[in-house]
Amino acid sequence: MTDLSDMPVLPQVDEDALLEELKEKSLPLPVIKPLLTRIQNEAHHYFRETLDADLLVRHRATLIDRVLRALWRFRNIATQDITLIAVGGYGRAELHPHSDIDLLLLARDEDSINRHASDLQDFITLLWDIKLDIGHSVRTLDECVTEAEGDLTIITNLLESRPLIGDETLYSELRARITPEAQWPAAVFFEAKSEELNTRHDKHNSADYNLEPNVKNSPGALRDIQTITWVAIRHFGKGTLQALEDNGFLTEFEHKRLASSVSFLWEVRYALHMLAGREEDRLLFDLQTQVAEVLGYKDTGRQLGVERFMSQFYRHQLSTMELSDMLMMHFTEDYMQCDDDTITPVNEHFVLCNGYLQLTTPDLFEKEPAWLLRVFPMLAQISESKGIHSATIRALRDNRNLIDEEYRQNPEHNAIFMTLMRSRSRVVRELSRMMRYGILGRYIPSFGRVIGMMEYDLLHKYTVDEHTFRMIRLLRHFRYGDVRERFPIASRLIHKVHKKEVLYLAALLHDVGKSREGDHAANGGEIAEAFCSQHGLKPADTHMVTWLVSNHLLMSNASQRLDLSNPDDIHQFAVEVGDQYHLDMLFLISVADTHSTNPELWTPWRAEQMRELYRNTQAALRRGLENRLHKDDVIEEIQQEAIAQLQDYGLPEARAREIWGQPGEDYFLREGVDNIVWQTREIDAHGNSAKPLVSVRQTSDRQFEGATQIFLF
């Protein structure tokens, strides 16, 4: 027999019984506060057992409805000429544990407000006293209509409103006066919401938000889906995913996929609120592990549970962005019908419709699958293109299953992909599109396995795919003068590279080895060698891509590990690099990789370390590896130059050597002539004083430009 004692149950509230209890005890706080605590505790227990946020967020809204109605009735607030309305997320009947409960107290006119002012104030004060997270406004019907006409946020809140208690005719009048015919026509509303969405994406697409994404406001998160539903309400009168399917904007498969992402994001948001004990929508670093544990993500031999969870989160983001892009495009096309003036032929299969690439041969991808790839290098060459038409996006996605191993091995398809990598413009934009629409991950499965992969540390600010695209973008940006001051050597070297696709391929593949166990650089090198050979690169280019992928950490690590003034260390590094061409290419890859991993790592000190390693290695290569510079010779040269300068100041060689004593070889290699001269003169001037010597100056060293130098002896 099944033991039901541990089965989770949903919290319940009987509105009439609650009202009777309130009347009996007269004081609402002793009744309501324990009730709200019970509701929350039971809901959290239910969530931990079931992870059913879909049911809970709606059920919580229902329970709060009952509590608010009971309190309204307990206060005997009139039901004529005034009504209590749920707006915003609460109006959608969605309440996470600590979401704001947004309320509109709507009155027929100023007289109605004045008559009920005391009751309304008591009601709001009571809600504050019981610690409900409420947001409220009190408006007359005319005020509501006027403000909605000029404020996008207000009209959006009212679109999803619903009456809770009071004068229902008043709410009906409000709805009648804010129709698309009366204010905010559907096309105008869509344009405003599109601009709002783009602004929000720009704000939440920074490095910090990639590391700690916002489950509500980040690109591909809940607000994107809500934007679609708001536009649908204005367009169709209904804002459900089912309405989008019924009107042909979503297929059944797309509907299920988007609903699955909503459910996942709701689970994450519920867990965040529950664990933080407040309205927290950002996946803060210290909460990510806890959320992953609550949602059941376990550590494996290859990945931490939190990394698996965040990878899943980013994949849902990507899926949501793909579908929301397509839906917003669908609405755009509805409002901006193509005509002869807005259609530009591209070829026999495509036209530009209002700037968006539209497929004119519906079964093209099925009949000629090579076009699944050919679309992207073609778009890279069309400067006036704004994007891809929704029908084309859907056709790409519906046929991407045609990309199998036989497709990948086809020389024609390999040549098309290399055409994009050799394109003079828009390479990263089109690679990003390929990924968003599911083509890139199918064509390069090893890259597909690292899409959304997160490394759980404060070093890596982006997922592997985002980091990769930023790296390629920076490599391409080295060509332009606006980065010359920050990347002087890279900006010079990039113009010496004749086959820039070698760099871009190395960047694209440099982290794909993270999908396997073991050394990701070595794994990536194996993948890169096979990929380049398959894509017809010449042996020398294949070698270079493979070597760069296998050694992409070599220079970055060496710049921090080696003594850059020690000729022995520099010689060993030069031997590993081999020649000037390898050094140049490795420097470009290393700078782009370090900066795009985390821009905050690219400090002036780190940049100068890399440049010094490059310059010293370049000197060693020019001298010839067989003519290595010995450390003793370098130290002797430094000492002799320092002595010559000190003698100019009147300090004899014997006194200099007396002061130096036995500081060790590292002192001379590390400090250089300028510092040695300064420090020696300061010690000499200090004489036989028993007091400590503290000397301060502004440094002229390029490595520490603008810094204050302090010498303690």
XYZ file of C-alpha atoms in Angstrom:
713
model
C 0.000 0.000 0.000
C 1.361 3.447 -0.977
C 2.306 5.735 1.901
C 0.711 9.104 1.152
C 2.091 10.846 4.233
C 5.118 12.279 2.379
C 3.286 13.180 -0.813
C 3.458 16.945 -1.402
C 0.173 18.823 -1.407
C -0.642 22.220 -2.785
C -1.414 24.926 -0.216
C -5.085 25.903 -0.104
C -7.111 28.928 0.989
C -10.889 28.933 1.447
C -11.956 32.533 0.877
C -15.233 32.344 2.800
C -13.654 30.469 5.730
C -10.845 33.037 5.821
C -13.373 35.877 5.919
C -15.203 34.252 8.826
C -11.939 33.831 10.737
C -11.064 37.484 10.115
C -14.441 38.615 11.436
C -14.143 36.346 14.440
C -10.685 37.601 15.481
C -11.190 41.209 14.326
C -7.433 41.698 13.888
C -6.241 40.624 10.408
C -2.474 40.414 11.057
C -2.552 37.387 13.418
C -4.642 35.577 10.816
C -3.008 36.577 7.537
C 0.701 36.518 8.381
C 0.738 32.871 9.544
C -1.417 32.000 6.544
C 1.067 33.556 4.093
C 3.949 31.777 5.841
C 2.119 28.453 5.560
C 1.337 29.047 1.888
C 4.988 29.763 1.147
C 6.377 26.832 3.119
C 3.949 24.352 1.583
C 4.602 25.738 -1.899
C 8.372 25.450 -1.439
C 8.026 21.866 -0.232
C 5.822 21.079 -3.225
C 8.378 22.640 -5.587
C 11.344 20.738 -4.133
C 9.429 17.488 -4.550
C 7.943 18.123 -8.009
C 9.801 21.077 -9.630
C 6.384 22.017 -11.038
C 6.769 25.786 -11.262
C 4.115 25.944 -14.036
C 1.426 24.940 -11.585
C 2.803 26.807 -8.580
C 3.151 30.284 -10.104
C -0.469 30.174 -11.243
C -1.695 28.562 -8.044
C 0.005 31.230 -5.929
C -1.808 33.922 -7.932
C -5.105 32.162 -7.232
C -4.386 32.000 -3.489
C -3.422 35.684 -3.349
C -6.655 36.497 -5.223
C -8.606 34.803 -2.432
C -6.648 36.546 0.321
C -7.116 39.994 -1.253
C -10.833 39.475 -1.838
C -11.317 38.296 1.733
C -9.491 41.382 3.058
C -11.535 43.680 0.782
C -14.743 42.137 2.065
C -13.471 42.231 5.651
C -12.941 45.995 5.317
C -16.426 46.366 3.806
C -15.110 48.389 0.869
C -17.884 49.395 -1.521
C -18.403 47.487 -4.732
C -19.894 50.435 -6.642
C -17.812 52.903 -8.684
C -14.547 51.332 -7.540
C -12.776 48.085 -8.352
C -9.588 46.207 -7.498
C -7.651 45.080 -10.591
C -4.610 42.808 -10.931
C -2.077 44.130 -13.467
C 1.361 43.160 -14.799
C 2.590 39.649 -14.075
C -0.074 39.277 -11.408
C -2.614 40.271 -14.042
C -1.371 37.317 -16.096
C -2.119 35.182 -13.018
C 1.603 34.410 -12.615
C 3.229 34.932 -9.238
C 6.655 33.640 -8.281
C 7.441 33.488 -4.538
C 8.641 37.093 -4.270
C 7.222 38.736 -7.373
C 5.513 42.075 -6.919
C 1.734 41.940 -6.566
C 0.775 44.821 -8.865
C -2.641 46.330 -8.172
C -4.729 49.072 -9.731
C -7.438 50.668 -7.600
C -9.725 52.047 -10.297
C -12.396 54.622 -9.454
C -15.093 56.042 -11.715
C -14.156 59.634 -10.930
C -12.580 61.938 -8.335
C -15.747 61.927 -6.242
C -15.540 58.151 -5.974
C -11.924 58.386 -4.794
C -12.813 61.030 -2.239
C -15.729 58.991 -0.877
C -13.624 55.872 -0.462
C -10.243 57.486 0.308
C -10.154 56.344 3.926
C -11.154 52.763 3.109
C -8.635 52.530 0.280
C -5.824 53.907 2.446
C -6.648 51.451 5.226
C -6.659 48.606 2.703
C -3.239 49.503 1.263
C -1.791 50.024 4.758
C -3.068 46.606 5.762
C -1.330 44.992 2.770
C 1.927 46.681 3.742
C 1.528 45.600 7.372
C 1.187 41.953 6.415
C 4.384 42.306 4.280
C 2.872 41.585 0.891
C 5.156 42.773 -1.924
C 2.620 45.090 -3.500
C 2.941 47.788 -6.108
C -0.195 49.904 -6.445
C -1.714 52.926 -8.094
C -5.045 54.706 -7.567
C -6.550 56.267 -10.694
C -9.857 57.434 -12.066
C -11.129 55.920 -15.278
C -10.230 59.047 -17.273
C -6.752 59.210 -15.719
C -6.135 55.591 -16.596
C -7.139 56.102 -20.215
C -5.065 59.289 -20.556
C -1.921 57.804 -19.014
C -2.244 54.580 -21.004
C -2.385 56.631 -24.182
C 1.037 58.121 -23.558
C 2.862 55.428 -21.573
C 3.893 52.089 -23.083
C 4.360 50.457 -19.657
C 0.870 51.415 -18.471
C -0.913 50.205 -21.606
C 1.103 46.960 -21.434
C 0.072 46.377 -17.808
C -3.564 47.037 -18.638
C -3.538 44.596 -21.554
C -2.981 41.754 -19.081
C -5.198 43.067 -16.307
C -8.101 41.235 -14.718
C -10.684 42.322 -12.118
C -10.505 40.839 -8.625
C -13.429 42.418 -6.808
C -15.571 45.544 -7.030
C -17.554 47.212 -9.799
C -17.150 44.934 -12.820
C -18.875 47.415 -15.168
C -16.084 49.879 -14.447
C -13.470 47.403 -15.623
C -15.501 46.687 -18.769
C -15.606 50.400 -19.556
C -11.832 50.622 -19.148
C -11.239 47.739 -21.556
C -13.561 49.311 -24.098
C -11.613 52.575 -24.016
C -8.105 51.120 -24.503
C -8.781 49.037 -27.620
C -6.384 49.297 -30.604
C -8.996 51.426 -32.352
C -8.966 53.904 -29.465
C -5.238 54.051 -28.667
C -1.936 52.325 -29.437
C -2.856 50.696 -32.781
C -1.299 47.269 -33.185
C 1.435 48.398 -35.607
C 2.448 51.352 -33.396
C 2.451 49.133 -30.313
C 4.625 46.556 -32.098
C 7.151 49.167 -33.184
C 7.435 50.529 -29.626
C 7.808 47.046 -28.144
C 10.466 46.124 -30.723
C 12.501 49.174 -29.764
C 12.038 48.353 -26.077
C 13.217 44.769 -26.681
C 16.339 45.893 -28.578
C 17.221 48.406 -25.862
C 16.872 45.736 -23.173
C 19.019 43.298 -25.152
C 21.764 45.898 -25.518
C 21.685 46.580 -21.778
C 21.742 42.933 -20.721
C 24.311 41.659 -23.219
C 27.400 42.804 -21.326
C 30.065 40.542 -19.897
C 28.578 40.670 -16.407
C 25.185 39.521 -17.639
C 26.775 36.644 -19.553
C 28.460 35.446 -16.372
C 25.371 36.019 -14.203
C 22.415 36.087 -16.628
C 19.055 37.543 -15.697
C 16.328 34.905 -15.995
C 13.761 37.621 -16.613
C 15.478 40.306 -18.706
C 18.477 38.777 -20.506
C 18.186 38.052 -24.251
C 16.313 34.788 -24.708
C 14.772 34.913 -21.218
C 11.207 35.349 -19.941
C 10.762 38.982 -20.979
C 11.317 38.055 -24.630
C 8.422 35.611 -24.465
C 6.266 38.157 -22.641
C 7.021 40.710 -25.359
C 5.719 38.261 -27.937
C 2.532 37.686 -25.944
C 1.959 41.447 -25.506
C 2.279 41.982 -29.248
C -0.034 39.008 -29.854
C -2.680 40.492 -27.553
C -2.639 43.710 -29.567
C -2.591 41.806 -32.857
C -4.979 38.918 -32.231
C -6.742 39.855 -28.995
C -5.137 36.851 -27.257
C -1.623 36.542 -25.910
C -1.161 32.801 -25.532
C 1.235 30.513 -27.351
C -1.828 28.616 -28.520
C -3.132 31.800 -30.166
C 0.160 32.122 -32.028
C -0.167 28.548 -33.255
C -3.836 29.016 -34.182
C -2.932 32.049 -36.295
C -0.083 30.308 -38.099
C 2.755 32.135 -36.361
C 3.977 28.964 -34.636
C 3.934 25.339 -35.673
C 2.875 22.718 -33.142
C 6.529 21.698 -32.706
C 7.632 25.309 -32.157
C 4.816 25.825 -29.675
C 5.946 22.818 -27.630
C 9.570 23.893 -27.805
C 8.831 27.428 -26.622
C 6.537 26.139 -23.878
C 9.339 23.826 -22.727
C 11.719 26.796 -22.453
C 9.124 28.780 -20.493
C 8.728 25.887 -18.048
C 12.485 25.598 -17.584
C 12.918 29.345 -17.032
C 10.038 29.338 -14.547
C 11.723 26.515 -12.619
C 14.943 28.532 -12.466
C 13.167 31.728 -11.421
C 11.120 29.973 -8.743
C 14.275 28.362 -7.333
C 16.081 31.713 -7.343
C 13.304 33.439 -5.389
C 13.046 30.533 -2.966
C 16.792 30.353 -2.265
C 17.416 34.108 -2.122
C 14.344 34.811 0.017
C 13.629 37.888 -2.108
C 12.803 38.867 -5.662
C 16.093 37.874 -7.276
C 16.045 37.303 -11.026
C 19.762 37.277 -11.677
C 21.625 33.985 -11.547
C 24.248 35.325 -9.185
C 27.456 33.340 -9.077
C 26.960 32.185 -5.482
C 23.382 31.061 -6.203
C 24.098 29.054 -9.353
C 25.358 25.973 -7.513
C 22.376 26.023 -5.138
C 19.879 26.332 -8.004
C 21.597 23.491 -9.844
C 21.306 21.269 -6.765
C 17.612 22.072 -6.270
C 16.927 21.293 -9.940
C 18.755 17.963 -9.675
C 21.966 18.561 -11.623
C 24.707 16.252 -10.320
C 28.462 16.367 -10.815
C 29.883 13.893 -13.317
C 33.444 12.876 -14.057
C 33.661 15.443 -16.848
C 31.522 18.314 -15.610
C 30.256 19.921 -12.447
C 26.519 19.864 -11.937
C 26.443 23.663 -11.994
C 28.224 23.675 -15.372
C 25.678 21.227 -16.785
C 22.855 23.383 -15.420
C 24.244 26.626 -16.848
C 24.855 24.955 -20.202
C 21.191 23.919 -20.239
C 20.178 27.453 -19.294
C 22.156 28.967 -22.174
C 20.750 26.437 -24.627
C 17.201 27.373 -23.620
C 18.183 31.018 -24.046
C 19.439 30.276 -27.554
C 16.282 28.347 -28.432
C 14.060 31.147 -27.139
C 16.041 33.779 -29.027
C 15.718 31.776 -32.248
C 11.945 31.488 -31.937
C 11.372 35.017 -30.651
C 13.462 36.372 -33.544
C 11.293 34.459 -35.964
C 8.054 35.571 -34.303
C 9.046 39.236 -34.176
C 10.017 38.951 -37.830
C 6.624 37.366 -38.526
C 4.871 40.358 -36.969
C 7.109 42.753 -38.904
C 6.116 41.049 -42.133
C 2.446 41.285 -41.225
C 2.731 45.033 -40.639
C 5.089 45.706 -43.578
C 3.738 43.827 -46.551
C 6.163 43.456 -49.451
C 5.347 45.164 -52.717
C 7.214 45.942 -55.918
C 8.890 48.929 -54.283
C 10.277 46.912 -51.371
C 11.315 43.702 -53.192
C 14.870 43.374 -54.536
C 15.753 40.203 -56.481
C 18.892 38.406 -55.262
C 18.936 35.338 -57.515
C 16.515 32.733 -58.850
C 15.775 31.457 -55.327
C 15.772 34.556 -53.102
C 14.615 38.143 -52.892
C 15.107 40.859 -50.309
C 11.702 41.797 -48.881
C 11.999 45.045 -46.927
C 15.654 44.133 -46.515
C 15.062 40.568 -45.267
C 16.158 37.499 -47.243
C 13.031 35.653 -48.390
C 12.980 32.231 -50.003
C 11.010 32.119 -53.261
C 11.583 28.405 -53.906
C 9.824 26.747 -50.923
C 11.474 23.315 -51.290
C 14.947 24.636 -52.177
C 16.728 23.294 -49.086
C 15.149 19.882 -49.489
C 16.066 19.640 -53.190
C 19.447 21.363 -52.978
C 20.747 20.974 -49.391
C 23.955 22.849 -50.233
C 21.886 26.034 -49.859
C 21.652 25.355 -46.104
C 25.247 26.612 -46.031
C 25.303 28.799 -49.141
C 22.762 31.216 -47.653
C 25.299 32.588 -45.156
C 28.251 33.548 -47.396
C 25.654 34.980 -49.778
C 24.231 37.170 -46.993
C 27.741 38.254 -46.005
C 28.091 39.850 -49.445
C 24.753 41.717 -49.353
C 25.461 44.947 -47.494
C 21.840 46.118 -47.552
C 20.529 42.942 -45.893
C 18.816 43.439 -42.525
C 18.324 39.773 -41.694
C 16.442 36.616 -42.668
C 12.716 36.386 -43.352
C 10.713 34.255 -40.912
C 9.752 31.758 -43.615
C 13.417 31.326 -44.518
C 14.358 30.838 -40.849
C 11.688 28.166 -40.497
C 12.813 26.417 -43.695
C 16.428 26.417 -42.495
C 15.444 24.931 -39.180
C 13.064 22.366 -40.653
C 15.737 21.031 -43.022
C 18.855 21.191 -40.868
C 18.473 17.462 -40.137
C 19.795 16.941 -43.698
C 23.240 17.889 -42.413
C 24.645 14.457 -41.603
C 28.128 12.930 -41.860
C 27.807 12.439 -45.615
C 26.817 16.106 -45.963
C 29.814 17.198 -43.875
C 32.238 15.178 -45.996
C 30.946 16.651 -49.285
C 33.726 18.744 -50.919
C 31.162 21.161 -52.373
C 29.794 21.891 -48.904
C 33.316 22.208 -47.480
C 34.165 24.764 -50.159
C 31.023 26.786 -49.326
C 31.954 26.938 -45.655
C 35.468 28.114 -46.503
C 33.967 30.820 -48.720
C 32.367 32.289 -45.606
C 35.595 32.012 -43.601
C 37.414 33.891 -46.408
C 34.744 36.572 -46.705
C 35.987 40.155 -46.415
C 33.030 41.190 -44.279
C 30.359 40.003 -41.813
C 32.008 36.668 -40.993
C 31.090 36.708 -37.294
C 27.556 37.928 -37.961
C 26.878 35.024 -40.297
C 28.579 32.446 -38.082
C 26.357 33.663 -35.236
C 23.293 33.300 -37.437
C 24.381 29.809 -38.427
C 24.590 28.893 -34.751
C 21.289 30.539 -33.810
C 19.400 28.689 -36.522
C 20.998 25.333 -35.690
C 23.200 25.016 -38.783
C 26.681 25.519 -37.323
C 26.270 22.945 -34.560
C 25.076 20.380 -37.098
C 27.888 21.126 -39.554
C 30.639 21.106 -36.892
C 29.357 18.663 -34.225
C 32.369 19.280 -31.966
C 31.416 22.966 -31.887
C 27.773 22.055 -31.345
C 28.763 20.214 -28.167
C 30.344 23.332 -26.629
C 27.460 25.692 -27.439
C 26.244 27.030 -24.110
C 29.136 25.395 -22.234
C 30.103 27.382 -19.179
C 33.238 27.022 -17.065
C 32.407 27.691 -13.459
C 35.008 30.238 -12.463
C 35.483 33.992 -12.433
C 38.087 33.815 -15.192
C 35.737 32.851 -18.043
C 33.092 35.528 -18.484
C 31.333 33.920 -21.450
C 30.101 30.587 -22.646
C 32.497 28.824 -25.024
C 30.528 29.789 -28.136
C 30.176 33.453 -27.134
C 33.876 33.620 -26.241
C 34.761 32.099 -29.617
C 32.751 34.632 -31.608
C 34.208 37.519 -29.588
C 37.684 36.154 -30.306
C 37.106 36.034 -34.087
C 35.528 39.487 -33.975
C 38.591 40.920 -32.212
C 40.961 39.263 -34.700
C 39.035 40.968 -37.493
C 38.995 44.237 -35.569
C 42.809 44.276 -35.397
C 42.664 45.404 -39.048
C 41.280 48.813 -38.087
C 43.124 51.815 -36.739
C 40.837 52.486 -33.774
C 42.457 49.628 -31.786
C 46.065 50.420 -32.694
C 46.821 52.217 -29.449
C 45.522 49.350 -27.297
C 46.907 46.517 -29.458
C 49.943 48.064 -31.202
C 51.776 44.858 -32.163
C 48.632 42.912 -33.102
C 47.388 45.802 -35.273
C 50.689 45.702 -37.156
C 50.985 41.927 -37.448
C 47.449 41.332 -38.769
C 48.364 43.075 -42.045
C 51.231 40.620 -42.580
C 48.822 37.642 -42.524
C 47.846 36.801 -46.098
C 45.447 33.963 -45.243
C 43.421 35.393 -42.393
C 41.039 32.431 -42.582
C 43.829 30.413 -40.923
C 43.490 32.634 -37.836
C 39.690 32.557 -37.919
C 39.601 28.766 -38.192
C 42.062 28.440 -35.314
C 39.846 30.723 -33.205
C 36.672 28.865 -34.216
C 38.146 25.493 -33.248
C 40.479 26.410 -30.376
C 38.095 25.324 -27.593
C 36.145 22.503 -29.264
C 38.326 19.988 -27.410
C 36.497 20.931 -24.206
C 33.721 18.576 -25.279
C 36.049 15.613 -24.600
C 37.869 14.375 -21.541
C 41.544 15.242 -21.212
C 43.683 18.140 -22.420
C 41.331 20.311 -24.442
C 44.162 21.914 -26.442
C 45.511 18.536 -27.560
C 41.982 17.274 -28.278
C 41.256 20.434 -30.245
C 44.415 19.985 -32.284
C 43.266 16.531 -33.423
C 39.825 17.891 -34.368
C 41.381 20.861 -36.176
C 43.756 18.706 -38.213
C 40.921 16.484 -39.438
C 38.674 19.479 -40.164
C 41.323 21.370 -42.159
C 42.345 18.329 -44.187
C 38.704 17.649 -44.992
C 38.185 21.280 -46.065
C 41.030 21.239 -48.556
C 43.495 23.513 -46.799
C 47.080 23.252 -47.997
C 49.360 21.180 -45.746
C 51.174 24.279 -44.432
C 47.874 25.969 -43.517
C 46.536 22.778 -41.940
C 49.716 22.541 -39.882
C 49.385 26.162 -38.747
C 45.729 25.855 -37.665
C 46.492 22.578 -35.868
C 49.569 24.028 -34.159
C 47.740 27.179 -33.057
C 44.831 25.193 -31.596
C 47.182 22.769 -29.831
C 49.312 25.627 -28.444
C 46.823 28.459 -27.987
C 47.666 28.667 -24.258
C 51.450 28.490 -24.732
C 52.235 32.204 -24.950
C 49.704 33.353 -22.375
C 51.060 30.883 -19.821
C 54.679 31.636 -20.682
C 54.207 35.383 -20.254
C 53.220 34.788 -16.629
C 55.476 31.817 -15.822
C 58.817 32.743 -17.379
C 61.386 35.297 -16.278
C 61.120 37.468 -19.374
C 64.556 38.983 -18.821
C 66.262 35.604 -18.512
C 67.885 34.625 -21.842
C 67.655 30.918 -20.974
C 63.879 31.118 -20.526
C 63.457 33.150 -23.698
C 65.629 30.730 -25.673
C 63.552 27.763 -24.518
C 60.338 29.535 -25.525
C 61.833 30.495 -28.891
C 62.717 26.833 -29.489
C 59.090 25.850 -28.802
C 57.802 28.496 -31.217
C 60.361 27.749 -33.916
C 60.217 30.742 -36.272
C 58.918 34.280 -36.740
C 55.754 33.220 -38.621
C 54.663 30.923 -35.794
C 55.477 33.642 -33.251
C 53.390 36.248 -35.101
C 50.380 33.958 -35.485
C 50.602 32.738 -31.892
C 50.787 36.308 -30.592
C 47.615 37.281 -32.506
C 45.714 34.230 -31.263
C 46.969 34.666 -27.685
C 45.983 38.341 -27.424
C 42.533 37.717 -28.907
C 41.967 34.655 -26.702
C 43.003 36.381 -23.463
C 40.982 39.542 -24.098
C 37.841 37.698 -25.218
C 37.990 35.292 -22.268
C 37.615 38.215 -19.895
C 38.340 41.825 -20.988
C 39.207 42.700 -17.395
C 42.228 40.381 -17.620
C 43.758 42.549 -20.335
C 45.398 44.995 -17.964
C 48.304 47.252 -19.035
C 50.596 44.956 -17.040
C 49.316 41.803 -18.774
C 49.514 43.469 -22.177
C 53.125 44.565 -21.615
C 54.079 41.067 -20.397
C 52.839 39.628 -23.692
C 54.540 42.329 -25.741
C 57.839 41.909 -23.871
C 57.751 38.156 -24.415
C 57.077 38.770 -28.120
C 59.911 41.301 -28.499
C 62.466 39.217 -26.590
C 61.546 36.061 -28.516
C 61.696 37.970 -31.799
C 65.220 39.123 -30.896
C 66.237 35.543 -30.072
C 64.879 34.290 -33.403
C 66.656 37.051 -35.350
C 69.920 36.226 -33.613
C 69.409 32.575 -34.505
C 68.596 29.733 -32.132
C 72.110 28.393 -32.590
C 73.487 31.758 -31.397
C 71.802 31.826 -28.055
C 72.500 34.673 -25.672
C 74.021 33.404 -22.424
C 72.794 34.741 -19.117
C 76.268 35.597 -17.797
C 76.949 37.737 -20.864
C 73.671 39.604 -20.420
C 74.367 40.288 -16.738
C 77.882 41.527 -17.561
C 76.485 43.891 -20.232
C 73.896 45.281 -17.783
C 76.527 45.810 -15.080
C 78.970 47.536 -17.429
C 76.293 49.897 -18.785
C 75.126 50.709 -15.233
C 78.722 51.380 -14.121
C 79.271 53.698 -17.098
C 76.174 55.741 -16.200
C 77.085 55.818 -12.489
C 80.567 57.092 -13.308
C 78.926 59.976 -15.195
C 77.272 60.853 -11.879
C 80.642 60.695 -10.135
C 80.167 57.302 -8.476
C 83.238 55.022 -8.967
C 82.962 51.397 -10.121
C 84.424 50.103 -6.847
C 81.747 51.919 -4.813
C 79.025 50.582 -7.129
C 80.219 46.998 -6.747
C 80.485 47.473 -2.971
C 76.850 48.610 -2.848
C 75.706 45.752 -5.077
C 77.347 43.155 -2.844
C 75.768 39.826 -3.670
C 72.200 40.609 -4.863
C 72.089 37.540 -7.093
C 71.711 37.166 -10.858
C 67.946 37.720 -10.849
C 68.385 41.255 -9.538
C 70.280 42.429 -12.615
C 68.023 40.574 -15.051
C 64.862 41.780 -13.371
C 65.635 45.432 -12.669
C 67.434 46.573 -15.798
C 69.962 49.402 -16.111
C 67.653 52.342 -15.302
C 66.443 50.938 -11.973
C 69.891 49.712 -10.975
C 71.408 53.178 -11.510
C 68.594 54.890 -9.568
C 68.708 52.456 -6.634
C 72.524 52.451 -6.429
C 72.644 56.273 -6.278
C 69.943 56.335 -3.584
C 71.837 53.834 -1.394
C 75.093 55.765 -1.877
C 73.418 59.038 -0.851
C 71.892 57.323 2.196
C 75.400 56.653 3.457
C 75.842 54.773 6.731
C 72.511 55.851 8.215
C 70.847 53.143 10.301
C 67.398 54.359 9.269
C 65.471 52.582 6.513
C 65.722 54.050 3.024
C 62.443 54.833 1.249
C 62.718 56.414 -2.204
C 59.823 57.368 -4.483
C 59.686 58.436 -8.142
C 57.375 58.436 -11.174
C 58.390 55.545 -13.382
C 59.130 55.984 -17.061
C 58.994 52.235 -17.705
C 56.493 51.407 -20.483
C 55.337 48.375 -18.544
C 54.247 50.504 -15.592
C 53.497 53.768 -17.369
C 51.892 56.337 -15.075
C 52.707 54.387 -11.904
C 54.589 55.555 -8.813
C 57.714 53.503 -8.086
C 58.760 52.899 -4.453
C 62.181 51.538 -3.470
C 62.653 50.168 0.070
C 66.102 49.319 1.432
